[in-house]
Amino acid sequence: MQIYYYKDSVGNFGDDLNGWLWDRLLPNFSVIGTIINEVMPKADKWFVLTSGVGYGHLPEGFGNDNWKILSVRGPLSAKVLGLGSDKYITDGAALLNTLAEFKPLPENERSGVIFIPHHHAISVGNWEEVCRLAGVEYVSPQWNAVDVINKIRNAKLVIADAMHAAIIADAMRVPWVPVITSPQINTFKWLDWALTINTPYSPIDLGPSHFHESLRSNTLKYYGEKYKLSDISPESAIKDFYFKRKYKSSKLWPTYSRIARRLTYNLPYKILSSLKDSEIKNKNLVYTESAAERLIKVKNSSGFLSDDVVFFNNVDGLLSKLDILKQHK
């Protein structure tokens, strides 16, 4: 049996932990990568455990006798996949709590505030400098997954732009605060998980940290990469999911999105990059300092943490599904 999950070419701890977490829980399983969508390879039998929906269509034959749906990430995934309310539990990263090496630490043994950006924010943002100005420890999502988990485990508070930073913080019983660095942050996915722990998803917008990031954030909507919703409700998230899936199914979409990205983002970025270094530095300084001011306010908040009863009920549910999966090893 092989485990199938998304694997980022440059590394992303939230995905990379699958490379060893499931081996700890299910020894001798091999691993490959991505999520539930039409590009999944052919297989005689699929077992789905804690996965969420992807950005595309369902795989051919999804739900037939070749598929055993043990659980999906949350109620929104279940709805889109046409599953009942008994088919979701929570994100599988909650099972980190069951591993001895990641035993949650008591509050008096934890210290400091850390910030983990979404992996897309790294290439265009200046978040390491923002963190320095705000007195917050910067943790890259591209670092080794075990190292990132231990940073989370030892923190007093986790500021999470990356969704799995919050999920793992909750598993380590460390308070977390959801933030947004760009409109690319996916409301559907965050809400899908937050609903499983009975915790509100009320993200704080940090704004861009760099003029390059600002330009990108303002143009994402033109080529289909804006996933942040102003109406944070299950109904709105599901409606937006179907809407995006419909227009991205057009045969013209790949060509349109490529041209739109070039005209609205690539070309303006090239022109703006030709400005004098002093002008660019001044613009960047304004963005960086503004983001740092917002981050300072966030680091002084108490954060969110799911109720122990809810969290451990979810863990028990995942463990029961894991026992079923072990029978098919």
mmCIF file of C-alpha atoms in Angstrom:
data_model
loop_
_atom_site.group_PDB
_atom_site.id
_atom_site.type_symbol
_atom_site.label_atom_id
_atom_site.label_comp_id
_atom_site.label_asym_id
_atom_site.label_seq_id
_atom_site.Cartn_x
_atom_site.Cartn_y
_atom_site.Cartn_z
ATOM 1 C CA MET A 1 0.000 0.000 0.000
ATOM 2 C CA GLN A 2 1.206 3.513 -0.826
ATOM 3 C CA ILE A 3 0.296 6.763 0.910
ATOM 4 C CA TYR A 4 -0.641 9.584 -1.442
ATOM 5 C CA TYR A 5 -0.198 13.247 -0.437
ATOM 6 C CA TYR A 6 0.812 16.601 -1.917
ATOM 7 C CA LYS A 7 4.545 17.179 -2.170
ATOM 8 C CA ASP A 8 5.916 20.658 -2.866
ATOM 9 C CA SER A 9 9.072 20.744 -4.990
ATOM 10 C CA VAL A 10 10.732 23.313 -2.696
ATOM 11 C CA GLY A 11 9.448 21.888 0.566
ATOM 12 C CA ASN A 12 6.469 22.684 2.782
ATOM 13 C CA PHE A 13 6.426 21.269 6.308
ATOM 14 C CA GLY A 14 2.641 20.792 6.390
ATOM 15 C CA ASP A 15 2.854 18.422 3.447
ATOM 16 C CA ASP A 16 6.300 17.006 4.174
ATOM 17 C CA LEU A 17 5.296 15.645 7.569
ATOM 18 C CA ASN A 18 3.292 13.021 5.665
ATOM 19 C CA GLY A 19 6.618 11.576 4.527
ATOM 20 C CA TRP A 20 7.337 10.264 8.024
ATOM 21 C CA LEU A 21 4.198 10.726 10.187
ATOM 22 C CA TRP A 22 2.330 7.895 8.527
ATOM 23 C CA ASP A 23 5.429 5.706 8.620
ATOM 24 C CA ARG A 24 5.464 6.186 12.419
ATOM 25 C CA LEU A 25 1.798 5.274 12.623
ATOM 26 C CA LEU A 26 1.814 2.623 9.884
ATOM 27 C CA PRO A 27 5.362 1.180 9.644
ATOM 28 C CA ASN A 28 6.614 -0.097 6.284
ATOM 29 C CA PHE A 29 4.158 1.858 4.165
ATOM 30 C CA SER A 30 5.706 3.625 1.181
ATOM 31 C CA VAL A 31 4.944 7.241 0.336
ATOM 32 C CA ILE A 32 4.152 9.314 -2.769
ATOM 33 C CA GLY A 33 2.503 12.717 -2.982
ATOM 34 C CA THR A 34 -0.607 14.988 -3.631
ATOM 35 C CA ILE A 35 -4.380 15.262 -2.802
ATOM 36 C CA ILE A 36 -7.857 14.193 -3.969
ATOM 37 C CA ASN A 37 -8.275 15.377 -7.562
ATOM 38 C CA GLU A 38 -8.330 14.204 -11.154
ATOM 39 C CA VAL A 39 -4.539 13.777 -11.423
ATOM 40 C CA MET A 40 -4.418 10.925 -8.902
ATOM 41 C CA PRO A 41 -2.931 7.788 -10.474
ATOM 42 C CA LYS A 42 -4.901 4.640 -11.200
ATOM 43 C CA ALA A 43 -5.103 2.143 -8.354
ATOM 44 C CA ASP A 44 -6.959 -1.099 -7.673
ATOM 45 C CA LYS A 45 -8.066 0.212 -4.292
ATOM 46 C CA TRP A 46 -8.041 3.641 -2.642
ATOM 47 C CA PHE A 47 -8.308 4.308 1.093
ATOM 48 C CA VAL A 48 -8.993 7.918 2.052
ATOM 49 C CA LEU A 49 -7.983 9.012 5.552
ATOM 50 C CA THR A 50 -8.202 12.689 6.661
ATOM 51 C CA SER A 51 -7.612 14.110 3.163
ATOM 52 C CA GLY A 52 -9.279 17.294 1.968
ATOM 53 C CA VAL A 53 -10.521 18.056 -1.520
ATOM 54 C CA GLY A 54 -8.137 19.517 -4.055
ATOM 55 C CA TYR A 55 -8.615 22.475 -6.354
ATOM 56 C CA GLY A 56 -9.850 20.431 -9.284
ATOM 57 C CA HIS A 57 -12.398 17.747 -10.087
ATOM 58 C CA LEU A 58 -12.840 14.368 -8.456
ATOM 59 C CA PRO A 59 -10.788 11.405 -9.704
ATOM 60 C CA GLU A 60 -12.459 9.137 -12.244
ATOM 61 C CA GLY A 61 -14.663 6.614 -10.476
ATOM 62 C CA PHE A 62 -14.454 8.346 -7.097
ATOM 63 C CA GLY A 63 -16.817 6.740 -4.605
ATOM 64 C CA ASN A 64 -17.251 3.416 -6.413
ATOM 65 C CA ASP A 65 -16.308 0.010 -4.982
ATOM 66 C CA ASN A 66 -12.607 0.753 -5.457
ATOM 67 C CA TRP A 67 -12.791 3.546 -2.881
ATOM 68 C CA LYS A 68 -12.935 3.139 0.890
ATOM 69 C CA ILE A 69 -13.617 6.521 2.484
ATOM 70 C CA LEU A 70 -12.542 6.269 6.124
ATOM 71 C CA SER A 71 -12.639 10.006 6.788
ATOM 72 C CA VAL A 72 -11.962 13.369 5.159
ATOM 73 C CA ARG A 73 -10.637 16.604 6.668
ATOM 74 C CA GLY A 74 -13.879 18.406 7.451
ATOM 75 C CA PRO A 75 -17.548 19.094 6.647
ATOM 76 C CA LEU A 76 -16.836 21.233 3.585
ATOM 77 C CA SER A 77 -14.715 18.481 2.035
ATOM 78 C CA ALA A 78 -17.459 15.976 2.844
ATOM 79 C CA LYS A 79 -20.091 18.191 1.211
ATOM 80 C CA VAL A 80 -18.110 18.715 -1.991
ATOM 81 C CA LEU A 81 -17.310 14.999 -2.186
ATOM 82 C CA GLY A 82 -20.958 14.049 -1.709
ATOM 83 C CA LEU A 83 -20.326 12.326 1.629
ATOM 84 C CA GLY A 84 -22.374 12.234 4.806
ATOM 85 C CA SER A 85 -21.562 13.997 8.066
ATOM 86 C CA ASP A 86 -20.201 10.731 9.474
ATOM 87 C CA LYS A 87 -17.358 10.792 6.952
ATOM 88 C CA TYR A 88 -15.295 13.642 8.364
ATOM 89 C CA ILE A 89 -13.308 13.922 11.584
ATOM 90 C CA THR A 90 -10.422 16.404 11.359
ATOM 91 C CA ASP A 91 -6.983 16.861 9.802
ATOM 92 C CA GLY A 92 -4.656 13.901 10.328
ATOM 93 C CA ALA A 93 -1.889 16.084 11.777
ATOM 94 C CA ALA A 94 -3.819 15.893 15.064
ATOM 95 C CA LEU A 95 -2.284 12.429 15.438
ATOM 96 C CA LEU A 96 1.090 14.039 16.135
ATOM 97 C CA ASN A 97 -0.272 14.377 19.661
ATOM 98 C CA THR A 98 -0.129 10.577 20.043
ATOM 99 C CA LEU A 99 3.600 10.268 19.306
ATOM 100 C CA ALA A 100 5.900 10.164 22.336
ATOM 101 C CA GLU A 101 8.543 12.310 20.629
ATOM 102 C CA PHE A 102 6.010 15.138 20.253
ATOM 103 C CA LYS A 103 4.360 14.952 23.643
ATOM 104 C CA PRO A 104 2.895 18.420 24.349
ATOM 105 C CA LEU A 105 4.859 20.490 26.831
ATOM 106 C CA PRO A 106 3.309 22.239 29.846
ATOM 107 C CA GLU A 107 2.933 25.993 29.512
ATOM 108 C CA ASN A 108 5.744 26.747 31.970
ATOM 109 C CA GLU A 109 8.190 24.893 29.709
ATOM 110 C CA ARG A 110 7.246 26.868 26.583
ATOM 111 C CA SER A 111 8.356 30.363 25.608
ATOM 112 C CA GLY A 112 8.329 32.903 22.801
ATOM 113 C CA VAL A 113 6.079 33.795 19.882
ATOM 114 C CA ILE A 114 6.733 32.356 16.422
ATOM 115 C CA PHE A 115 5.375 33.237 12.981
ATOM 116 C CA ILE A 116 5.044 30.705 10.161
ATOM 117 C CA PRO A 117 4.099 32.161 6.753
ATOM 118 C CA HIS A 118 2.337 30.359 3.927
ATOM 119 C CA HIS A 119 4.922 28.835 1.619
ATOM 120 C CA HIS A 120 3.894 31.150 -1.246
ATOM 121 C CA ALA A 121 4.655 34.204 0.917
ATOM 122 C CA ILE A 122 8.351 33.362 1.078
ATOM 123 C CA SER A 123 9.223 34.100 -2.545
ATOM 124 C CA VAL A 124 7.628 37.565 -2.646
ATOM 125 C CA GLY A 125 7.549 38.779 0.950
ATOM 126 C CA ASN A 126 9.976 40.232 3.466
ATOM 127 C CA TRP A 127 8.605 38.372 6.475
ATOM 128 C CA GLU A 128 11.894 37.526 8.113
ATOM 129 C CA GLU A 129 12.616 41.255 8.455
ATOM 130 C CA VAL A 130 9.040 41.929 9.598
ATOM 131 C CA CYS A 131 9.521 39.378 12.371
ATOM 132 C CA ARG A 132 12.835 40.950 13.407
ATOM 133 C CA LEU A 133 11.184 44.362 13.758
ATOM 134 C CA ALA A 134 8.232 42.901 15.666
ATOM 135 C CA GLY A 135 10.308 40.805 18.058
ATOM 136 C CA VAL A 136 8.781 37.568 16.786
ATOM 137 C CA GLU A 137 10.730 34.445 15.825
ATOM 138 C CA TYR A 138 10.506 33.639 12.111
ATOM 139 C CA VAL A 139 10.037 29.976 11.192
ATOM 140 C CA SER A 140 10.170 29.026 7.520
ATOM 141 C CA PRO A 141 7.645 26.475 6.233
ATOM 142 C CA GLN A 142 10.446 25.134 4.046
ATOM 143 C CA TRP A 143 12.494 23.972 7.017
ATOM 144 C CA ASN A 144 12.618 20.313 7.988
ATOM 145 C CA ALA A 145 9.159 19.285 9.206
ATOM 146 C CA VAL A 146 10.435 17.834 12.494
ATOM 147 C CA ASP A 147 12.299 21.062 13.255
ATOM 148 C CA VAL A 148 9.193 23.148 12.536
ATOM 149 C CA ILE A 149 7.035 20.929 14.743
ATOM 150 C CA ASN A 150 9.489 21.276 17.614
ATOM 151 C CA LYS A 151 9.513 25.066 17.180
ATOM 152 C CA ILE A 152 5.730 25.000 17.475
ATOM 153 C CA ARG A 153 5.832 22.598 20.414
ATOM 154 C CA ASN A 154 8.150 24.888 22.374
ATOM 155 C CA ALA A 155 6.324 28.170 21.660
ATOM 156 C CA LYS A 156 3.930 30.125 23.861
ATOM 157 C CA LEU A 157 1.981 31.348 20.828
ATOM 158 C CA VAL A 158 1.981 30.459 17.127
ATOM 159 C CA ILE A 159 1.024 33.101 14.560
ATOM 160 C CA ALA A 160 -0.164 31.048 11.612
ATOM 161 C CA ASP A 161 -0.388 32.155 8.008
ATOM 162 C CA ALA A 162 0.261 28.525 7.055
ATOM 163 C CA MET A 163 -2.807 26.448 7.950
ATOM 164 C CA HIS A 164 -0.782 23.488 9.178
ATOM 165 C CA ALA A 165 1.037 25.779 11.593
ATOM 166 C CA ALA A 166 -2.310 26.224 13.362
ATOM 167 C CA ILE A 167 -3.286 22.559 13.025
ATOM 168 C CA ILE A 168 -0.003 21.364 14.519
ATOM 169 C CA ALA A 169 -0.100 24.047 17.222
ATOM 170 C CA ASP A 170 -3.539 22.796 18.227
ATOM 171 C CA ALA A 171 -2.196 19.236 18.283
ATOM 172 C CA MET A 172 0.652 20.387 20.539
ATOM 173 C CA ARG A 173 -1.933 22.257 22.674
ATOM 174 C CA VAL A 174 -0.253 25.577 21.921
ATOM 175 C CA PRO A 175 -2.481 28.647 21.319
ATOM 176 C CA TRP A 176 -2.497 29.940 17.752
ATOM 177 C CA VAL A 177 -3.673 33.018 15.860
ATOM 178 C CA PRO A 178 -4.733 32.803 12.181
ATOM 179 C CA VAL A 179 -3.398 35.586 9.963
ATOM 180 C CA ILE A 180 -3.415 36.417 6.268
ATOM 181 C CA THR A 181 -0.453 37.687 4.262
ATOM 182 C CA SER A 182 -2.235 37.620 0.896
ATOM 183 C CA PRO A 183 -5.619 36.829 -0.683
ATOM 184 C CA GLN A 184 -4.168 33.475 -1.737
ATOM 185 C CA ILE A 185 -4.844 32.118 1.762
ATOM 186 C CA ASN A 186 -7.644 29.610 1.280
ATOM 187 C CA THR A 187 -10.778 30.323 3.333
ATOM 188 C CA PHE A 188 -12.394 27.030 2.275
ATOM 189 C CA LYS A 189 -9.536 24.906 3.639
ATOM 190 C CA TRP A 190 -9.151 26.860 6.882
ATOM 191 C CA LEU A 191 -12.874 26.829 7.574
ATOM 192 C CA ASP A 192 -13.109 23.129 6.706
ATOM 193 C CA TRP A 193 -10.645 22.357 9.501
ATOM 194 C CA ALA A 194 -11.799 24.993 12.026
ATOM 195 C CA LEU A 195 -15.340 23.619 11.958
ATOM 196 C CA THR A 196 -14.041 20.224 13.136
ATOM 197 C CA ILE A 197 -12.632 21.728 16.338
ATOM 198 C CA ASN A 198 -15.562 24.068 17.054
ATOM 199 C CA THR A 199 -13.286 27.084 16.834
ATOM 200 C CA PRO A 200 -14.032 30.290 14.888
ATOM 201 C CA TYR A 201 -11.889 31.181 11.921
ATOM 202 C CA SER A 202 -11.334 34.931 12.270
ATOM 203 C CA PRO A 203 -8.035 35.719 10.545
ATOM 204 C CA ILE A 204 -6.167 39.000 11.014
ATOM 205 C CA ASP A 205 -4.927 40.595 7.795
ATOM 206 C CA LEU A 206 -1.246 41.538 8.102
ATOM 207 C CA GLY A 207 -1.123 43.103 4.650
ATOM 208 C CA PRO A 208 1.868 42.860 2.289
ATOM 209 C CA SER A 209 5.447 43.167 3.523
ATOM 210 C CA HIS A 210 7.007 44.195 0.196
ATOM 211 C CA PHE A 211 5.910 46.098 -2.927
ATOM 212 C CA HIS A 212 6.376 42.913 -4.966
ATOM 213 C CA GLU A 213 4.017 41.116 -2.590
ATOM 214 C CA SER A 214 1.512 43.978 -2.756
ATOM 215 C CA LEU A 215 1.434 43.828 -6.544
ATOM 216 C CA ARG A 216 0.944 40.082 -6.479
ATOM 217 C CA SER A 217 -1.836 40.278 -3.887
ATOM 218 C CA ASN A 218 -3.727 42.856 -5.951
ATOM 219 C CA THR A 219 -3.572 40.789 -9.136
ATOM 220 C CA LEU A 220 -4.266 37.245 -7.872
ATOM 221 C CA LYS A 221 -7.981 37.611 -8.635
ATOM 222 C CA TYR A 222 -7.317 38.138 -12.342
ATOM 223 C CA TYR A 223 -5.790 34.697 -12.866
ATOM 224 C CA GLY A 224 -7.765 32.589 -10.407
ATOM 225 C CA GLU A 225 -5.468 32.507 -7.380
ATOM 226 C CA LYS A 226 -7.558 34.557 -4.924
ATOM 227 C CA TYR A 227 -9.022 32.176 -2.328
ATOM 228 C CA LYS A 228 -9.661 34.566 0.558
ATOM 229 C CA LEU A 229 -13.364 35.269 1.094
ATOM 230 C CA SER A 230 -14.893 38.278 2.818
ATOM 231 C CA ASP A 231 -17.890 36.175 3.878
ATOM 232 C CA ILE A 232 -16.416 33.462 6.103
ATOM 233 C CA SER A 233 -19.322 31.037 6.156
ATOM 234 C CA PRO A 234 -19.690 27.404 5.025
ATOM 235 C CA GLU A 235 -22.288 28.391 2.441
ATOM 236 C CA SER A 236 -20.074 31.078 0.922
ATOM 237 C CA ALA A 237 -17.011 28.814 0.910
ATOM 238 C CA ILE A 238 -18.810 25.975 -0.855
ATOM 239 C CA LYS A 239 -20.411 28.344 -3.379
ATOM 240 C CA ASP A 240 -17.005 29.849 -4.199
ATOM 241 C CA PHE A 241 -15.437 26.395 -4.520
ATOM 242 C CA TYR A 242 -18.001 25.316 -7.120
ATOM 243 C CA PHE A 243 -17.737 28.651 -8.944
ATOM 244 C CA LYS A 244 -13.957 28.422 -9.277
ATOM 245 C CA ARG A 245 -14.076 24.798 -10.304
ATOM 246 C CA LYS A 246 -16.596 25.618 -13.033
ATOM 247 C CA TYR A 247 -14.713 28.475 -14.696
ATOM 248 C CA LYS A 248 -11.355 26.735 -14.373
ATOM 249 C CA SER A 249 -12.826 23.769 -16.253
ATOM 250 C CA SER A 250 -13.115 25.829 -19.437
ATOM 251 C CA LYS A 251 -10.777 24.779 -22.242
ATOM 252 C CA LEU A 252 -9.820 28.441 -22.570
ATOM 253 C CA TRP A 253 -8.841 28.805 -18.921
ATOM 254 C CA PRO A 254 -5.150 27.753 -19.170
ATOM 255 C CA THR A 255 -4.544 30.237 -21.983
ATOM 256 C CA TYR A 256 -6.538 33.010 -20.332
ATOM 257 C CA SER A 257 -4.866 32.633 -16.930
ATOM 258 C CA ARG A 258 -1.394 32.599 -18.485
ATOM 259 C CA ILE A 259 -2.071 35.809 -20.433
ATOM 260 C CA ALA A 260 -3.812 37.472 -17.477
ATOM 261 C CA ARG A 261 -0.882 36.719 -15.179
ATOM 262 C CA ARG A 262 1.554 38.111 -17.722
ATOM 263 C CA LEU A 263 -0.390 41.344 -18.294
ATOM 264 C CA THR A 264 -1.509 42.095 -14.734
ATOM 265 C CA TYR A 265 1.487 40.874 -12.754
ATOM 266 C CA ASN A 266 4.625 39.916 -14.702
ATOM 267 C CA LEU A 267 4.725 42.983 -16.965
ATOM 268 C CA PRO A 268 3.923 45.570 -14.247
ATOM 269 C CA TYR A 269 6.473 43.939 -11.953
ATOM 270 C CA LYS A 270 9.134 44.234 -14.630
ATOM 271 C CA ILE A 271 8.306 47.924 -15.135
ATOM 272 C CA LEU A 272 8.204 48.715 -11.412
ATOM 273 C CA SER A 273 11.479 46.879 -10.879
ATOM 274 C CA SER A 274 13.142 49.357 -13.220
ATOM 275 C CA LEU A 275 12.557 52.185 -10.724
ATOM 276 C CA LYS A 276 15.541 53.603 -8.892
ATOM 277 C CA ASP A 277 16.805 51.500 -6.004
ATOM 278 C CA SER A 278 16.102 54.319 -3.554
ATOM 279 C CA GLU A 279 12.445 54.534 -4.628
ATOM 280 C CA ILE A 280 11.967 50.779 -4.293
ATOM 281 C CA LYS A 281 13.680 50.705 -0.899
ATOM 282 C CA ASN A 282 11.420 53.478 0.389
ATOM 283 C CA LYS A 283 8.300 51.631 -0.782
ATOM 284 C CA ASN A 284 9.486 48.375 0.751
ATOM 285 C CA LEU A 285 10.308 50.064 4.048
ATOM 286 C CA VAL A 286 6.756 51.391 4.342
ATOM 287 C CA TYR A 287 5.253 47.955 3.655
ATOM 288 C CA THR A 288 7.651 46.173 6.018
ATOM 289 C CA GLU A 289 7.146 48.586 8.914
ATOM 290 C CA SER A 290 3.352 48.533 8.509
ATOM 291 C CA ALA A 291 3.298 44.731 8.551
ATOM 292 C CA ALA A 292 5.564 44.732 11.626
ATOM 293 C CA GLU A 293 3.182 47.065 13.478
ATOM 294 C CA ARG A 294 0.291 44.701 12.782
ATOM 295 C CA LEU A 295 2.349 41.692 13.832
ATOM 296 C CA ILE A 296 3.215 43.358 17.154
ATOM 297 C CA LYS A 297 -0.509 43.703 17.902
ATOM 298 C CA VAL A 298 -1.085 40.054 17.012
ATOM 299 C CA LYS A 299 1.737 38.743 19.200
ATOM 300 C CA ASN A 300 0.072 40.242 22.264
ATOM 301 C CA SER A 301 -3.195 38.370 21.709
ATOM 302 C CA SER A 302 -4.210 35.261 23.651
ATOM 303 C CA GLY A 303 -4.869 33.102 20.602
ATOM 304 C CA PHE A 304 -7.219 30.174 20.017
ATOM 305 C CA LEU A 305 -7.079 26.582 21.236
ATOM 306 C CA SER A 306 -9.677 23.871 20.778
ATOM 307 C CA ASP A 307 -11.402 22.429 23.825
ATOM 308 C CA ASP A 308 -9.631 19.335 25.198
ATOM 309 C CA VAL A 309 -12.787 17.227 24.977
ATOM 310 C CA VAL A 310 -13.342 18.128 21.320
ATOM 311 C CA PHE A 311 -9.695 17.639 20.390
ATOM 312 C CA PHE A 312 -9.261 14.242 22.035
ATOM 313 C CA ASN A 313 -12.609 12.984 20.716
ATOM 314 C CA ASN A 314 -11.273 13.768 17.248
ATOM 315 C CA VAL A 315 -8.011 11.956 17.999
ATOM 316 C CA ASP A 316 -9.916 8.888 19.199
ATOM 317 C CA GLY A 317 -11.948 8.958 15.990
ATOM 318 C CA LEU A 318 -8.811 9.117 13.856
ATOM 319 C CA LEU A 319 -7.198 6.261 15.788
ATOM 320 C CA SER A 320 -10.248 4.074 15.202
ATOM 321 C CA LYS A 321 -10.009 4.733 11.454
ATOM 322 C CA LEU A 322 -6.285 4.024 11.599
ATOM 323 C CA ASP A 323 -7.015 0.614 13.121
ATOM 324 C CA ILE A 324 -9.284 -0.154 10.168
ATOM 325 C CA LEU A 325 -6.573 0.866 7.727
ATOM 326 C CA LYS A 326 -4.010 -1.356 9.467
ATOM 327 C CA GLN A 327 -6.171 -4.372 8.659
ATOM 328 C CA HIS A 328 -5.536 -3.744 4.962
ATOM 329 C CA LYS A 329 -1.783 -3.338 5.290
#
